[in-house]
Structures are given as C-alpha cells and as structure tokens.
Tab-separated table of C-alpha atoms and ligand atoms in Angstrom:
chain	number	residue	atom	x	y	z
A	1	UNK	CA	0.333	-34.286	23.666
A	2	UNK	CA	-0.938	-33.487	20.237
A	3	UNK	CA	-3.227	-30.868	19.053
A	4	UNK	CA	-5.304	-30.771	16.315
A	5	UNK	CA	-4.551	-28.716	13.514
A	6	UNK	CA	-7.186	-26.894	12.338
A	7	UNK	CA	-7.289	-26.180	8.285
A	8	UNK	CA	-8.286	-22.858	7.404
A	9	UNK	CA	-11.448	-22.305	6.096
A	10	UNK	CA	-11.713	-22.100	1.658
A	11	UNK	CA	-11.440	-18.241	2.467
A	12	UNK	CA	-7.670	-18.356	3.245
A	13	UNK	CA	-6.510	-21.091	1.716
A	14	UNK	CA	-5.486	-21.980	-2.434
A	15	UNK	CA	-6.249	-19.123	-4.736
A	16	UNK	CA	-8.660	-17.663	-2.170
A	17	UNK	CA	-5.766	-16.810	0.125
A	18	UNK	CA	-4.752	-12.852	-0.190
A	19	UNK	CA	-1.997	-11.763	-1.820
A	20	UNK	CA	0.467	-8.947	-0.127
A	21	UNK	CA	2.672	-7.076	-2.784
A	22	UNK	CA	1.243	-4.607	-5.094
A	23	UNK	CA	2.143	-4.909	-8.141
A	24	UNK	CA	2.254	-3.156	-11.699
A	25	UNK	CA	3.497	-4.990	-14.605
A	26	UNK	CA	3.283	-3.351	-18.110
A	27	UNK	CA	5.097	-6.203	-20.307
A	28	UNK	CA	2.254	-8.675	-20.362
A	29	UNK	CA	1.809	-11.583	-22.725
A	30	UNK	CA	-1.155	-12.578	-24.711
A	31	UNK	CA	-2.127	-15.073	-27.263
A	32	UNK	CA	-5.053	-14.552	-29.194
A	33	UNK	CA	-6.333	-11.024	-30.843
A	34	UNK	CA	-8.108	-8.420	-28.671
A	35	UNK	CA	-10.259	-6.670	-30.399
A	36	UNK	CA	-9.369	-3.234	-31.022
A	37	UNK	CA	-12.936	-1.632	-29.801
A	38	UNK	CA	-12.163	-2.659	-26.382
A	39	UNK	CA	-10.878	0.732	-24.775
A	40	UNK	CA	-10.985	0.357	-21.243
A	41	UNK	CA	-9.848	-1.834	-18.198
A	42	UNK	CA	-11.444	-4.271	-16.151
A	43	UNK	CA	-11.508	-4.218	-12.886
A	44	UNK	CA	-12.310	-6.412	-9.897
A	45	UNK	CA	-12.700	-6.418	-5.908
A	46	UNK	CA	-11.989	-8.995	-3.610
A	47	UNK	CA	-11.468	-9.107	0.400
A	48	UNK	CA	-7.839	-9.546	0.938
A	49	UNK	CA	-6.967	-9.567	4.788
A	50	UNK	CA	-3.659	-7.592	4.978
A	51	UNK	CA	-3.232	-9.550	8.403
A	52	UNK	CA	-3.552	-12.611	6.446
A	53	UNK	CA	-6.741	-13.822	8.793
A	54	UNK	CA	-10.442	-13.149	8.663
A	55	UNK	CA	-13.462	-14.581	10.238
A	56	UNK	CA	-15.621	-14.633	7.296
A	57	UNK	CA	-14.662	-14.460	3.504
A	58	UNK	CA	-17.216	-11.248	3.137
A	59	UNK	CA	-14.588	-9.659	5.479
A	60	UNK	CA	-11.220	-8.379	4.610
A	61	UNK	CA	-9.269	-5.182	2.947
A	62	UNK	CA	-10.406	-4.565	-0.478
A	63	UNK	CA	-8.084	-5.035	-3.285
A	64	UNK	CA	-8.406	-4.125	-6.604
A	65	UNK	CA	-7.082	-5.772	-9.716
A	66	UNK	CA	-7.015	-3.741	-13.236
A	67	UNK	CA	-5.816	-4.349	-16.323
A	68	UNK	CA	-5.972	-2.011	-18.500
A	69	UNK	CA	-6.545	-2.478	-22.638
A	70	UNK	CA	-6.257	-0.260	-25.432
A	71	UNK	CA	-6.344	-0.696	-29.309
A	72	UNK	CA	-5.618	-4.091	-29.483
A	73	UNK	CA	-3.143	-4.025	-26.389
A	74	UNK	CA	-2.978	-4.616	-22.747
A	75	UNK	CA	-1.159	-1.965	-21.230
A	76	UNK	CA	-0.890	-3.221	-17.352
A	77	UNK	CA	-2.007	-4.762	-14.923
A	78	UNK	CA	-1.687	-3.496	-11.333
A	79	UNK	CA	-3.601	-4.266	-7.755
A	80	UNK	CA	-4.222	-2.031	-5.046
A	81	UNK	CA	-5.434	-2.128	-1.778
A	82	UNK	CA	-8.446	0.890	-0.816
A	83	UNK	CA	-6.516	2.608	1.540
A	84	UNK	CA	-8.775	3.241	3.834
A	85	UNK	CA	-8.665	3.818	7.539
A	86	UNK	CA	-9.000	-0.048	8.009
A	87	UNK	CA	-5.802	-0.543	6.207
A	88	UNK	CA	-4.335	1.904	7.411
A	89	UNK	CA	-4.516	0.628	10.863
A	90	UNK	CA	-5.363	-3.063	10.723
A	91	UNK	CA	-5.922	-2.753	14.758
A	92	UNK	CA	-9.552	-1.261	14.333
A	93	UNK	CA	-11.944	-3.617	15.161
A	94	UNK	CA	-15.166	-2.825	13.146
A	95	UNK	CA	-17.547	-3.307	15.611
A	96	UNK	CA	-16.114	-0.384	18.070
A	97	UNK	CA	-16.047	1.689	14.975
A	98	UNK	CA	-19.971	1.157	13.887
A	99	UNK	CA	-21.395	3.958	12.656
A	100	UNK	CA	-18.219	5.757	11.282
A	101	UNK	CA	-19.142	5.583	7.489
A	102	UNK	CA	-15.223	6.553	6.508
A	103	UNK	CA	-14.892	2.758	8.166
A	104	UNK	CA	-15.221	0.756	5.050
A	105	UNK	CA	-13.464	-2.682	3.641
A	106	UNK	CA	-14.501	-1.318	0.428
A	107	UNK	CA	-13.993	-5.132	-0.951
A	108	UNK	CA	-17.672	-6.161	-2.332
A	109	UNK	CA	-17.900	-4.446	-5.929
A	110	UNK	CA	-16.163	-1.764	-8.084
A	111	UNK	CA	-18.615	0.317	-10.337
A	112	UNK	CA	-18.201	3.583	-12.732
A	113	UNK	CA	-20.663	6.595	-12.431
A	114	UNK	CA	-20.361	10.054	-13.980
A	115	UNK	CA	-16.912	10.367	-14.152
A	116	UNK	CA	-15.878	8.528	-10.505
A	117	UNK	CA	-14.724	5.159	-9.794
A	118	UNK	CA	-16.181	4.087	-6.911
A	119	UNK	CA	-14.836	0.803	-4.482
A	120	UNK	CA	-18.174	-0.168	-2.436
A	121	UNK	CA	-19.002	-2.528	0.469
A	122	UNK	CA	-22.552	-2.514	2.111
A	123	UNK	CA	-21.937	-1.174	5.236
A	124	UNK	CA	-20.364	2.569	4.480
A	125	UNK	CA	-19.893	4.849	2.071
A	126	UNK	CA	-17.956	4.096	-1.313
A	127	UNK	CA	-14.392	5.004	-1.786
A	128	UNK	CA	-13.163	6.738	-5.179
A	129	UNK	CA	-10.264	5.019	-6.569
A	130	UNK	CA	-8.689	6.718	-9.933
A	131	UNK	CA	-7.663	4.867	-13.118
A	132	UNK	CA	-4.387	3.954	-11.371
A	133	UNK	CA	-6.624	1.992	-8.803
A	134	UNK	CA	-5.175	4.887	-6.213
A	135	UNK	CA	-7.192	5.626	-3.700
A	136	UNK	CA	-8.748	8.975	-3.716
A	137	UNK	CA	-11.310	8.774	-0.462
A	138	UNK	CA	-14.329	8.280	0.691
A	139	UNK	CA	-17.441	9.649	-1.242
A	140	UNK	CA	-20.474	10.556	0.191
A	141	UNK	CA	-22.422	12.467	-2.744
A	142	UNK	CA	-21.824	16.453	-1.223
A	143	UNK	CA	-23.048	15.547	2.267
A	144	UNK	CA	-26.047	13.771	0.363
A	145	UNK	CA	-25.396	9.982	1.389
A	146	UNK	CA	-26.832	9.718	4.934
A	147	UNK	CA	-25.615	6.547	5.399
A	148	UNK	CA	-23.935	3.184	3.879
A	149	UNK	CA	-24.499	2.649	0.430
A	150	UNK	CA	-25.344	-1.582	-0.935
A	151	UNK	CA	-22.519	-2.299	-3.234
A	152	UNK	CA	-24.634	-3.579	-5.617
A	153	UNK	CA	-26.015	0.171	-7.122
A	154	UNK	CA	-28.167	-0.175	-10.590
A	155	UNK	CA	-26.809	2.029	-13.191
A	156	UNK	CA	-30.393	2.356	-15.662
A	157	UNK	CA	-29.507	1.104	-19.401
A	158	UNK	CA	-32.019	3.999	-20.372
A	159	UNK	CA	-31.365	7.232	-18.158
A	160	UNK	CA	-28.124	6.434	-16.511
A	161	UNK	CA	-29.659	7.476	-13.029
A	162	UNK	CA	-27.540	5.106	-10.709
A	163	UNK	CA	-30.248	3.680	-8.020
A	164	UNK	CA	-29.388	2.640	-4.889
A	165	UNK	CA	-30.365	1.914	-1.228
A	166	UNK	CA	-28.192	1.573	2.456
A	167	UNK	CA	-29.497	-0.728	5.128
A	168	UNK	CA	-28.989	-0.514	8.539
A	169	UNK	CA	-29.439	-1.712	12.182
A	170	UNK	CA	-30.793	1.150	13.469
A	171	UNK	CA	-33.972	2.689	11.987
A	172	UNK	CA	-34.610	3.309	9.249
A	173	UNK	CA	-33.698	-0.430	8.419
A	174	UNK	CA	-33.732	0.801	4.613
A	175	UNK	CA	-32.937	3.889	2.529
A	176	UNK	CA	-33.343	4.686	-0.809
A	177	UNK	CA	-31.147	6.632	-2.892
A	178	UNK	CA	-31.428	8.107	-6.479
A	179	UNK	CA	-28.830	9.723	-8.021
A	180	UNK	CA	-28.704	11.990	-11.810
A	181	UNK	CA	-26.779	10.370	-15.112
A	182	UNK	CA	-24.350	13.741	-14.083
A	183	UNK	CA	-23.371	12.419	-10.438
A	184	UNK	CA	-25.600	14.466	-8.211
A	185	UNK	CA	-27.650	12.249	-5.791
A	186	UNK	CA	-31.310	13.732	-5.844
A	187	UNK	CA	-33.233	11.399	-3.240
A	188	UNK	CA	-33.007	10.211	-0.234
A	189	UNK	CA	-36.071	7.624	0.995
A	190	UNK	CA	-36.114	6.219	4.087
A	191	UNK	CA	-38.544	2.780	3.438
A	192	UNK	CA	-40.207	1.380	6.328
A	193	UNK	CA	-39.808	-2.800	7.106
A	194	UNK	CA	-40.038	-4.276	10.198
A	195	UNK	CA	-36.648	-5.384	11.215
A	196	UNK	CA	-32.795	-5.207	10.153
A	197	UNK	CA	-32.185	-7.551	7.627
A	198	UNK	CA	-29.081	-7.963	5.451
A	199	UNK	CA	-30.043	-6.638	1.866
A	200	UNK	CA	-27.202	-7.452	-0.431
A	201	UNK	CA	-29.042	-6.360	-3.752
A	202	UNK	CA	-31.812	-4.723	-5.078
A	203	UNK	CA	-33.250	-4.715	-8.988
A	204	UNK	CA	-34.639	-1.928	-10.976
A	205	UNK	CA	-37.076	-1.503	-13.578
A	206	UNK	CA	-38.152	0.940	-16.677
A	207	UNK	CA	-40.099	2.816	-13.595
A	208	UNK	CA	-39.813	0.609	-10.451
A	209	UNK	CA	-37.371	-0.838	-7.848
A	210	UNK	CA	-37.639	-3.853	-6.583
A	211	UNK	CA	-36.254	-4.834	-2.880
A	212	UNK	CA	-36.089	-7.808	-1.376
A	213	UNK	CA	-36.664	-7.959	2.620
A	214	UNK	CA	-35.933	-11.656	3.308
A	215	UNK	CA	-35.053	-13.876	6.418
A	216	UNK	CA	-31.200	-13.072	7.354
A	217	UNK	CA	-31.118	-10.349	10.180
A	218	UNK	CA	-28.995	-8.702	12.502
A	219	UNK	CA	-28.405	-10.738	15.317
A	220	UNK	CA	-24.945	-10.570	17.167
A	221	UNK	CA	-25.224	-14.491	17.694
A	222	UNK	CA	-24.666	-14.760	13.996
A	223	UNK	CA	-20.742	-14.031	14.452
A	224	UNK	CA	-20.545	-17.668	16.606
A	225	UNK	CA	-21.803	-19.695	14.132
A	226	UNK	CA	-21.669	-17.883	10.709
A	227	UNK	CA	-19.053	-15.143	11.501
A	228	UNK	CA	-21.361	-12.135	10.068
A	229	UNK	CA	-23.407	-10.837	12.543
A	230	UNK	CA	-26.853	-12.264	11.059
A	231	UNK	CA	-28.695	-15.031	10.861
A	232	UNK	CA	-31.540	-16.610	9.139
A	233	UNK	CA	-35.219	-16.711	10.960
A	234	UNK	CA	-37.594	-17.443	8.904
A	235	UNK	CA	-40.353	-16.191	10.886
A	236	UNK	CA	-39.588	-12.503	9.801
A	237	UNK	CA	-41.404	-14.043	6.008
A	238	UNK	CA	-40.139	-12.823	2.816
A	239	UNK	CA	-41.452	-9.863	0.533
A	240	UNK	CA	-40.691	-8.217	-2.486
A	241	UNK	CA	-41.492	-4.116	-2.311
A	242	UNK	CA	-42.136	-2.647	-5.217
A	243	UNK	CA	-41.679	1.137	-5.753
A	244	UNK	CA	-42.017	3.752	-8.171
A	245	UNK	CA	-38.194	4.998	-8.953
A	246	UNK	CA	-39.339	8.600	-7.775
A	247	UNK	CA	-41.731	7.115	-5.280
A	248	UNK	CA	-41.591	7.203	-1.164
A	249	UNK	CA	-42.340	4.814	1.518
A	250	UNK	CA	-45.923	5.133	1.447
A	251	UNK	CA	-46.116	4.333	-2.726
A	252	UNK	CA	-44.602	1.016	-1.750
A	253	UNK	CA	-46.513	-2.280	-2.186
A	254	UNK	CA	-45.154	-5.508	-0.335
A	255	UNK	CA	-45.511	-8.804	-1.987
A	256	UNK	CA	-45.649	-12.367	0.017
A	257	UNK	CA	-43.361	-14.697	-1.070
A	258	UNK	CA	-41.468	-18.155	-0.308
A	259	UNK	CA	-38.548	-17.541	2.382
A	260	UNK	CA	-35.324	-17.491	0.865
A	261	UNK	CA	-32.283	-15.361	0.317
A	262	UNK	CA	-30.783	-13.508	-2.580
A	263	UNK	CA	-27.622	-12.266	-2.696
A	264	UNK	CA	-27.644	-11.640	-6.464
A	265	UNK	CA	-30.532	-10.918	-9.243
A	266	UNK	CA	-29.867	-11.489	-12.776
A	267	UNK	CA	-32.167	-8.980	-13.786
A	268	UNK	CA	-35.371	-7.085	-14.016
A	269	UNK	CA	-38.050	-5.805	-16.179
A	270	UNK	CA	-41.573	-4.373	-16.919
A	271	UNK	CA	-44.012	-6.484	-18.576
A	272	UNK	CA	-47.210	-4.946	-19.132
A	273	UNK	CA	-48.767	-4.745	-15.360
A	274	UNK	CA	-45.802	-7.558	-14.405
A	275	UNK	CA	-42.617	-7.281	-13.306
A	276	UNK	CA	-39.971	-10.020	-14.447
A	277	UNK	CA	-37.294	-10.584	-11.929
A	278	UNK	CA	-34.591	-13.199	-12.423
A	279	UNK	CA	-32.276	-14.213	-9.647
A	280	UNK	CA	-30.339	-16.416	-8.016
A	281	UNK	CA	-32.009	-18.110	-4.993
A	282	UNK	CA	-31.260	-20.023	-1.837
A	283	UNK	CA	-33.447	-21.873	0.085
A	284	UNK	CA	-31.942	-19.951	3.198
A	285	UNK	CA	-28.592	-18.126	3.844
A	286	UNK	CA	-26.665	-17.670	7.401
A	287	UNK	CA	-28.146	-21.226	8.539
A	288	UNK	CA	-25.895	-23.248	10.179
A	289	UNK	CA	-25.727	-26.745	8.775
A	290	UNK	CA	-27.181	-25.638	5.949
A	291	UNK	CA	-26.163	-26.455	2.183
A	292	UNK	CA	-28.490	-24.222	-0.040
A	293	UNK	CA	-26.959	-23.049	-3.106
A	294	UNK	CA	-27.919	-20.859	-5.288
A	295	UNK	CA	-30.283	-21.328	-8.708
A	296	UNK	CA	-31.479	-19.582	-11.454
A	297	UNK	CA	-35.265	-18.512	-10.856
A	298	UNK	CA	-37.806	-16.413	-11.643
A	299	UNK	CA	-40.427	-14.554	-9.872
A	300	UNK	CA	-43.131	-12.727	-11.927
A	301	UNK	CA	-44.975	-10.396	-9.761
A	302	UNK	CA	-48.264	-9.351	-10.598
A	303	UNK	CA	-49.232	-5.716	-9.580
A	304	UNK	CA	-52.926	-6.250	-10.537
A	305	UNK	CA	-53.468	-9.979	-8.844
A	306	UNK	CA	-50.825	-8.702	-5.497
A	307	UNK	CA	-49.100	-12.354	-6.324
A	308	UNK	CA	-45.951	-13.442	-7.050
A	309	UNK	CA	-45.355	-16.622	-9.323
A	310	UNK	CA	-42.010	-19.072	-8.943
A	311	UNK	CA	-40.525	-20.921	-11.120
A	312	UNK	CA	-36.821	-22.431	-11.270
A	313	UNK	CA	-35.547	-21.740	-14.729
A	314	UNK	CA	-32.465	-23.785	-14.067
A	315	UNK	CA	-30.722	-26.849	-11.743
A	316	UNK	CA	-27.020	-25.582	-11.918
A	317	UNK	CA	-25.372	-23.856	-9.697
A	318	UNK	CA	-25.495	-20.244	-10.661
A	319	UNK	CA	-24.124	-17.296	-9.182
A	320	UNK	CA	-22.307	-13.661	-9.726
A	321	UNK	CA	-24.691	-12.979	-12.898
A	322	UNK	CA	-24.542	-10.473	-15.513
A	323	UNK	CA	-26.457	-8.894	-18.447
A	324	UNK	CA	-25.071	-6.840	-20.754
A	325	UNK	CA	-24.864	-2.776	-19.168
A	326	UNK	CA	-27.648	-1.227	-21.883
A	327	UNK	CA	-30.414	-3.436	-20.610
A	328	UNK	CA	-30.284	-3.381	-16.811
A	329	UNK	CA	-33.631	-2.567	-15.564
A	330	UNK	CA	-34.748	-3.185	-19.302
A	331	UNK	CA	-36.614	-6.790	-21.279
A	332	UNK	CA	-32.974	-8.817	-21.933
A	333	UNK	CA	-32.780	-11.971	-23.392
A	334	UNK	CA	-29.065	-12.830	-22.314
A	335	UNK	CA	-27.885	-13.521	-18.926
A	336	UNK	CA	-24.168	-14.681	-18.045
A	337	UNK	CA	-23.404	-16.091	-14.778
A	338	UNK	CA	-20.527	-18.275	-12.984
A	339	UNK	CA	-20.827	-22.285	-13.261
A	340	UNK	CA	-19.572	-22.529	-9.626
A	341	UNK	CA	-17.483	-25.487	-9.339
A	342	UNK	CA	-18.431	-28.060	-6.397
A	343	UNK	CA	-18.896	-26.770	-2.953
A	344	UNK	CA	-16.486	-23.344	-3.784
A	345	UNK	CA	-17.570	-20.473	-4.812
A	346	UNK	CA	-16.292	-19.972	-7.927
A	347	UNK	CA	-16.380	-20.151	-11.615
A	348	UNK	CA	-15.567	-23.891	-13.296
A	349	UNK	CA	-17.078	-22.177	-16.230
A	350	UNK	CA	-19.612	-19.502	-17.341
A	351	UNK	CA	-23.157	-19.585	-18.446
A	352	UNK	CA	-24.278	-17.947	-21.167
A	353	UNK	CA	-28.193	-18.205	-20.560
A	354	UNK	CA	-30.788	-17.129	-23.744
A	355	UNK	CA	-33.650	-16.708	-21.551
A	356	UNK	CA	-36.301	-16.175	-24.688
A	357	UNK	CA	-35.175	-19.356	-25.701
A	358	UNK	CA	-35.176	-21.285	-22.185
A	359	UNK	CA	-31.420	-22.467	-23.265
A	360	UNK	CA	-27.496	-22.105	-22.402
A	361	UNK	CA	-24.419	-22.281	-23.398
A	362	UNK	CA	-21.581	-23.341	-21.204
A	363	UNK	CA	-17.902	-22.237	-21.624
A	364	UNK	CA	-15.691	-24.459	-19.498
A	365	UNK	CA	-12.650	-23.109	-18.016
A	366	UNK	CA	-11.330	-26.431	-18.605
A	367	UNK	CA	-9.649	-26.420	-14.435
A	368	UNK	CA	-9.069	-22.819	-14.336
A	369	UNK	CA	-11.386	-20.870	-11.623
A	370	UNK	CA	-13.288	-17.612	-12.734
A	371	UNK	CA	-13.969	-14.902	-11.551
A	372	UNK	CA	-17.310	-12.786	-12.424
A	373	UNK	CA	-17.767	-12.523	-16.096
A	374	UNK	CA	-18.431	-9.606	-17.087
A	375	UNK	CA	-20.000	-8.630	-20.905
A	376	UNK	CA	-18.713	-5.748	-22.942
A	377	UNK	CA	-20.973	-4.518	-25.918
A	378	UNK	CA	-19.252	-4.181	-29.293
A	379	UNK	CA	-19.946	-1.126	-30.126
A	380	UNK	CA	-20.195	-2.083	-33.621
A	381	UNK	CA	-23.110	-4.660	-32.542
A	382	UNK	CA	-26.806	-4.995	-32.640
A	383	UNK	CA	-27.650	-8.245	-31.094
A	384	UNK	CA	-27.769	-7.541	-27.511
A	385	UNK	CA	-24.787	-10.374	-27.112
A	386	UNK	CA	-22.997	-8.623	-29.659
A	387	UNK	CA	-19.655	-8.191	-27.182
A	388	UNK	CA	-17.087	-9.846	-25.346
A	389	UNK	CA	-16.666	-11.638	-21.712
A	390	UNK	CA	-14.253	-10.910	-19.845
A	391	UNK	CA	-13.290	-12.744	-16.741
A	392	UNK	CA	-9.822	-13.190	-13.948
A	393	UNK	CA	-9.176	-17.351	-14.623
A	394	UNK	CA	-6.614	-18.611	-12.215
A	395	UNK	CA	-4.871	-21.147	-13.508
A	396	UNK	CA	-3.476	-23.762	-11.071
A	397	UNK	CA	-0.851	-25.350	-13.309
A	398	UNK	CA	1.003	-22.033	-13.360
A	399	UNK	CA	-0.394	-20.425	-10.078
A	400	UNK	CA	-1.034	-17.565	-11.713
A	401	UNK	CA	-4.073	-15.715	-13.207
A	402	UNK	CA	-4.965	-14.485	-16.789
A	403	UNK	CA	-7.670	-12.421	-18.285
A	404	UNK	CA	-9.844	-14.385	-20.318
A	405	UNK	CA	-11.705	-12.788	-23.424
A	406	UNK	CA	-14.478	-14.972	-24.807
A	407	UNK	CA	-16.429	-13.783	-28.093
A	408	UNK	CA	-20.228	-13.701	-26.828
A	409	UNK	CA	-21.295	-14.848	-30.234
A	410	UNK	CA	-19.223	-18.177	-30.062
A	411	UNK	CA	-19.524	-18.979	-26.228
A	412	UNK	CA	-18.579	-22.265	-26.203
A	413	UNK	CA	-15.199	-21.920	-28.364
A	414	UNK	CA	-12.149	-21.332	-26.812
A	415	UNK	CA	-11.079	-17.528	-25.581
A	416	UNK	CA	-10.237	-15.306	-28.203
A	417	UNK	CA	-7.517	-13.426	-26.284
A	418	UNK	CA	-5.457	-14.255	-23.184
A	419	UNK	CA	-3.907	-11.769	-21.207
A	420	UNK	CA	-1.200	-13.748	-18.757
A	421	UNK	CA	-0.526	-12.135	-15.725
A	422	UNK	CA	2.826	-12.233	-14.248
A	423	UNK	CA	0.741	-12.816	-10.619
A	424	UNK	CA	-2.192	-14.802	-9.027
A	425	UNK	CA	-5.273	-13.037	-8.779
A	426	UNK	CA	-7.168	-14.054	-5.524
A	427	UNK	CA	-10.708	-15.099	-6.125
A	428	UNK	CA	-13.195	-12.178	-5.283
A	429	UNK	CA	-16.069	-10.369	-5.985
A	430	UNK	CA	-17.049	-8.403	-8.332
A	431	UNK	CA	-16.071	-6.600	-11.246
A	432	UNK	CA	-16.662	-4.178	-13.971
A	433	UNK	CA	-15.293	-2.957	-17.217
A	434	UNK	CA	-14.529	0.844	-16.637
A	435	UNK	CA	-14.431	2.035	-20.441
A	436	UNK	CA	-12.396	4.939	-21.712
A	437	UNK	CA	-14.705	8.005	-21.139
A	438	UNK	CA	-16.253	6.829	-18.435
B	1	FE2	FE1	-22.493	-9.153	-4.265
C-alpha cells in the first residue's frame, strides 16, 4: 500500500529551509571594494523553526544574520537565534501562551533605536539583541509598552521619534505608541476600529500616521486553511485613518477605500492638504485559492475632499520596499524594492524605482535570490540615492549566501563588493543596517 508523499510547503524546503548551527566566521572573502564610509553591519531576521517544521512561513524562531563592516573590511559574519522562551523550550504551543508578551518568535524585522537593537514580531514585545546578535531580553519601554508592538516601527527622517502601534484580539483592537529620538516611549493611544484585524504596517508623515484597517481578521478557522489564525472577509471594508502624530482616537479621520491588503508601504508624505502613500497592494490576503500578489500603488488621500484616489504605479511584482532612512515619513523620490521571482517570495532582482520620474531601474541577481535591500546613505552624498544597497543573495551554484553591495548611482551594473559567506543564509524578512553609533 503506498502513501503519498507530501512535499513540504516553499517555507521548508531549498534556501527557505532553516539552518541549525550558529556560526561566526571572521576570515571572509570579498571581491570588489567596499567603500570605506560604510561603518556598520547589516542585519537581517528570518523565521527559522529550530524543530525544523512550521505551519506557516510567518511562524518560526527568529534568527539573525550580521555581518559586520568596517573601513573597507568585513569583519564577521555570525547568526543567532533570539533566545527567547520559545526557543528555549520549543514545547510551548503559542496559543496556550496568548497574552504572555515575553512569548515572542521575534523573527519579522530587526531595527536600531536610541542606542538598542531591537528583534520584533507583531504579536509581543521586542527583544534587545547586542552587536554580537546576543540576546539581551525582552523590552517593554520601562513598563510603558502595554502590549505587542508591529514589527514594522517608523523611525521619522526629521525628529527620530520611532512611531509605532500593537494590535490585538481583544479590545482595544489598536494602540498607538510614540516614543522620543532618546528611547523613552511618551504615548500610549488606544484607537478605536470595529474588529481585530491583522495590521502588519503602518506609514507616517511630517505630522500624521497613517493606518490601514483592511479585510484579514482574527478568526481561528484561518489556521485550517491559511495556517495564521485570520482570514480575509471583505465585508469588514477597508479604511485608511489618518491621525495627528500627537493626536488620540477621537482626532482620527477614516477614509473609504477599495478592499485589499498591505503588508508593506513604500512610503509616505505630506503634500499640501494630501497625503502621498505608496505601497504594495493585494487584491486580498489570507484567501484561500487566491493568487493576489503584490504591486506598486499609490493612494493620495485628500483631507479636504474625505477621498482617496488609486492608481497602480507599476505591473511587477513588488515587495519588501525601502527608501533611503532620512526621508521616511518625508517627499522621496527613490524607492527600492524586491523583483520577486515567480510564485516565491523572493528577490530575482531589485528595483530601484525614481518615482518623480515614473521610471526604474532593475538590477538582476542574475539566479541568485535576495533578500530585502536595504539603502545606506553616503555620508559624503547629496542626492537622496547617494548610497549603497545592500542585500543577503543566495547563490544556488555554491549553496551558500553572500552580501551583495550595489552602488545606488549605477543600479544596473554589477555589485561593487561581494562579501562570500562561508554559509547559506535562509531567505527571511527583514533587515537593517545598524551603523556604528547607533
Ligand atoms: Fe513585514
């Protein structure tokens, strides 16, 4: 009697499939020049089931890959799982442990904010990490951070305020959070909508946020089909609320728009009574049967009018985007994002978009798979892509990953540096370059 074998989902299988041993490795080879005014290390977050298994690819242990690069060298590269308590004991089962905020994967993002390195998933708090990628433990602002904290916080190019919000099942479905340039989180806002949906991301402005309460909500049902306990109804609408950054529930006005789902915005900014946002959209999310993948578009909402316009600004297949750290929440011009490759999730090659232009650039990875790309300023630049992008490539040929260093300025030509890793690095999430000084 045969059975049939069932292949694992993309999640666990070819470079998505985790890796075990952590590693640090200090005699790495490159080709190409770094340039010597990148002083930092980039790092990146991925789910990485220790057990080897998971139901969904959102789920796993975070691990964090780092290499680190300084006057014209790369130093190391190391990974490291968070250690928290779900690594530590891999027999917790989340859902017994809801509502324990110490509970994290920590797997979705890695950021930098006054001084701390922070590990974040969407459902608890964040988890320090040090330069090492050690973990140091959970952070919760002082007592401050009432509940989970979106992985996706907005560190303003002008004030360096990081903004943020937590969402929940329980009232109050969604929670605001401002915190000072120096670390110290100084509001707490619960906002009022009318049901638990899944809020991946938010986008800020010179004076505004922007969220974005659309169709995927809590529903246990979700975790038979989808394997995340949501799932898309489209008769909860779509809106866009826009608030003033020191603003509370009741300053918040709710904009109609199309039903969709965003996991990730590009960007956001004030124009006049207008507010630009940029993002990449689905036609639904959690739908079972469903093949919606995600676009460039824009949505221009007009305070005065109460409307918000549409309009697709591109046909590829766009996600994991970028603008350069000094204009988030400010007018940019340049967007990067990931080409995804067909049907998987991640990078074939990057975009470099010129959005005052209506044009791109595309840097193929010529069969290597990207990760996020992220931009670094040159310091010694004006142009707003005056910098470098950095990106994990995995590299089939060799089964093994390298960091990729593409001059902004000439997107299209070849990397300018290679950093060869003497391991694979797993396709993930997000990333961020951490510089010196931090
Ligand atoms: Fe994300």
């Amino acid at each position: 009697m045969s059975e049939a074998i069932q292949e694992a989902p993309f999640w666990l299988k070819d470079n998505f499939a985790p890796v075990y041993e952590e590693v640090t490795a200090t005699d790495l080879k490159v080709t190409g020049r770094i340039p010597r005014e990148l002083n930092g290390r980039l790092l990146r977050n991925g789910a990485n089931p220790q057990t080897g298994v998971s139901a969904h690819w959102f789920l796993g242990n975070g691990m964090l890959h780092g290499v680190e690069i300084r006057d014209g060298k790369a130093n190391w590269y190391r990974n490291r799982y968070v250690k928290t308590p779900a690594y530590k004991d891999p027999t917790l089962d989340v859902m017994s442990t809801l509502g324990d905020m110490t509970m994290s994967m920590a797997n979705t993002h890695v950021v930098h904010h006054a001084g701390r390195i922070l590990a974040l998933e969407e459902g608890h708090w964040p988890y320090e990490v040090d330069e090492q990628l050690e973990t140091v433990g959970p952070c919760n602002f002082d007592g401050k951070l009432p509940g989970p904290m979106t992985a996706h916080p907005k560190t303003c190019g002008e004030t360096g305020e990081l903004i943020s919000f937590g969402y929940g099942m329980t009232e109050p479905y969604l929670t605001y959070h401002r915190t000072s340039a120096d670390g110290r989180m100084v509001q707490v806002e619960p906002i009022t909508v009318k049901g638990a949906t899944m809020v991946h991301d938010f986008n800020i402005t010179r004076n505004h946020v922007v969220f974005m309460d659309l169709p995927v909500l809590w529903n246990l049902a979700g975790l038979a089909t989808s394997g995340l306990p949501v799932v898309w109804d489209e008769s909860y609408g779509a809106r866009l609320g826009v608030m003033p950054r020191n603003g509370t529930d009741a300053d918040v006005a709710w904009y109609d728009i199309n039903p969709c789902y965003v996991f990730h915005p590009l960007n956001a900014y004030e124009d006049g009574h207008k507010i630009v946002v940029d993002v990449c959209r689905m036609r639904d999310a959690m739908k079972p049967g469903s093949n919606s993948p995600p676009m460039l578009y824009r949505w221009v909402i007009d305070q005065i009018a109460g409307t918000v316009s549409e309009t697709q600004l591109d046909d590829r297949v766009v996600d994991f985007t970028r603008v350069c750290d000094s204009v988030v929440g400010l007018k940019n011009c340049f967007g990067y994002a990931a080409g995804f490759a067909p049907n998987l999730p991640v990078a074939e090659g990057f975009v470099k978009y010129d959005l005052d232009r209506n044009s791109s650039q595309f840097h193929s990875l010529n069969g290597g798979q990207g990760s996020e790309a992220v931009f670094v300023k040159d310091p010694n630049g004006k142009a707003e892509d005056d910098g470098w992008v950095l990106s994990y490539v995995y590299q089939p040929e060799t089964d093994r990953s390298e960091v990729v260093i593409i001059d902004s300025r000439a997107f299209d030509a070849e990397p300018i540096a290679r950093i060869r890793l003497p391991v694979r690095v797993p396709a993930g999430f997000h990333g961020n370059w951490v510089p010196d000084g931090y």
